[in-house]
Structures are given as structure tokens and as C-alpha cells.
Short mmCIF file of C-alpha atoms in Angstrom, two decimals:
data_model
loop_
_atom_site.label_atom_id
_atom_site.label_comp_id
_atom_site.label_asym_id
_atom_site.label_seq_id
_atom_site.Cartn_x
_atom_site.Cartn_y
_atom_site.Cartn_z
CA MET G 26 132.41 137.58 26.05
CA TYR G 27 133.25 141.24 26.26
CA GLU G 28 135.58 142.80 28.82
CA ILE G 29 132.81 145.24 29.80
CA GLN G 30 130.57 142.31 30.76
CA LYS G 31 133.28 140.88 33.03
CA ARG G 32 133.92 144.25 34.63
CA PHE G 33 130.21 144.93 35.08
CA GLY G 34 129.78 141.53 36.72
CA GLN G 35 132.65 142.24 39.09
CA ARG G 36 130.98 145.53 40.00
CA ILE G 37 127.67 143.79 40.72
CA LYS G 38 129.45 141.23 42.88
CA HIS G 39 131.34 143.93 44.78
CA LEU G 40 128.14 145.86 45.47
CA ARG G 41 126.24 142.69 46.43
CA LEU G 42 128.91 141.70 48.92
CA ALA G 43 129.02 145.24 50.32
CA LYS G 44 125.31 144.77 51.15
CA SER G 45 126.05 141.34 52.67
CA LEU G 46 123.74 139.63 50.19
CA THR G 47 124.13 136.16 48.73
CA GLN G 48 123.44 135.60 45.05
CA ASP G 49 120.21 133.87 46.06
CA GLN G 50 119.11 136.84 48.17
CA LEU G 51 119.90 139.35 45.42
CA ALA G 52 118.10 137.21 42.86
CA GLU G 53 115.02 136.86 45.04
CA LYS G 54 114.81 140.58 45.78
CA ALA G 55 115.30 141.46 42.10
CA GLU G 56 112.88 138.74 40.96
CA LEU G 57 115.60 137.05 38.91
CA HIS G 58 116.98 133.52 38.93
CA HIS G 59 120.06 132.89 41.07
CA THR G 60 121.94 131.25 38.20
CA TYR G 61 121.35 134.39 36.13
CA ILE G 62 122.97 136.49 38.88
CA GLY G 63 125.94 134.10 38.87
CA ASN G 64 126.24 134.37 35.10
CA VAL G 65 126.06 138.18 35.25
CA GLU G 66 128.74 138.31 37.94
CA GLN G 67 130.98 136.04 35.88
CA GLY G 68 130.43 138.12 32.73
CA ARG G 69 128.67 135.32 30.89
CA SER G 70 125.27 137.00 30.52
CA ASN G 71 124.46 140.05 28.47
CA ILE G 72 122.24 141.78 31.01
CA THR G 73 119.22 143.76 29.86
CA LEU G 74 118.45 147.33 30.84
CA LYS G 75 115.32 146.10 32.64
CA ASN G 76 117.45 143.83 34.84
CA ILE G 77 120.07 146.53 35.39
CA ILE G 78 117.28 148.71 36.79
CA LYS G 79 116.09 145.89 39.06
CA LEU G 80 119.59 145.31 40.44
CA ALA G 81 120.19 149.02 41.02
CA GLU G 82 116.91 149.25 42.95
CA VAL G 83 117.75 146.24 45.14
CA LEU G 84 121.29 147.50 45.73
CA GLU G 85 119.80 150.92 46.54
CA ILE G 86 122.04 152.83 44.14
CA ASN G 87 121.64 154.96 41.04
CA ILE G 88 122.03 153.09 37.77
CA SER G 89 125.03 155.25 36.90
CA GLU G 90 126.86 153.87 39.94
CA LEU G 91 126.89 150.46 38.27
CA PHE G 92 129.00 151.88 35.46
CA ILE G 93 131.52 153.92 37.41
CA ASP G 94 134.36 153.09 39.73
CA PHE G 95 135.27 149.70 38.31
CA ASN G 96 138.12 149.11 40.76
CA ASN G 97 138.69 152.89 40.93
CA GLU G 98 139.51 153.11 37.24
CA ASN G 99 138.75 156.27 35.35
CA GLN G 100 135.54 156.85 33.50
CA ASP G 101 137.31 157.34 30.14
CA GLU G 102 138.48 153.72 30.17
CA ILE G 103 134.97 152.46 30.93
CA LEU G 104 133.50 154.58 28.13
CA ALA G 105 136.15 153.18 25.77
CA LEU G 106 135.12 149.64 26.67
CA ILE G 107 131.46 150.46 26.02
CA SER G 108 132.38 152.15 22.75
CA ASN G 109 134.38 149.09 21.71
CA VAL G 110 131.33 146.86 22.14
CA THR G 111 129.13 149.33 20.27
CA ASP G 112 131.62 149.57 17.40
CA LYS G 113 131.76 145.76 17.07
CA LYS G 114 127.95 145.56 16.99
CA THR G 115 127.61 148.17 14.24
CA SER G 116 130.44 146.88 12.06
CA GLY G 117 129.73 143.16 12.39
#
């Protein structure tokens, strides 16, 4: 499991709770399974771009907002985490 997956999941959970949605409600609106939402929020699922788009639409935010403001941390750190995953994929 990658740190970026955990952080992304925390961001999804934060945004879901800000909208007062349960995992079941978010899953239903996004046409996803509720256990998948739980796995994403816990950083156990490698979410697809298609599902990222669905979640952004349900949460009524731009996709970019899912990747910024992880607990008010700076964007450079987030980009470094993404780069770390990319580097591991290309070298391994």
C-alpha cells in the first residue's frame, strides 16, 4: 500500500463527511459498491480514474480538489508522493 493511497482515502473520507454522507450513500450515488468506498478510504484500493471522476461528481468538486489540501499540506509534498509511486512503477 502506498502512502498516497492512504492520504487520498483520508481526503475522500473528509469530503464525504463534510457532505454528511455515509459510505453507503456515497457508493449509491457514485454507482460503486460500499465496500469499495471503505477500501478506498482506508487506502487499500487502487482507485481508477473513472471512479475518481464519479466521486468528484458526487462530492460536487473539481477532480483537482481531491489531490490538494491533504490536511493543509503543501502541494510539493503531494507531488513527491505521486512521483514516488510513478518511479516505483517504472523501475520495478
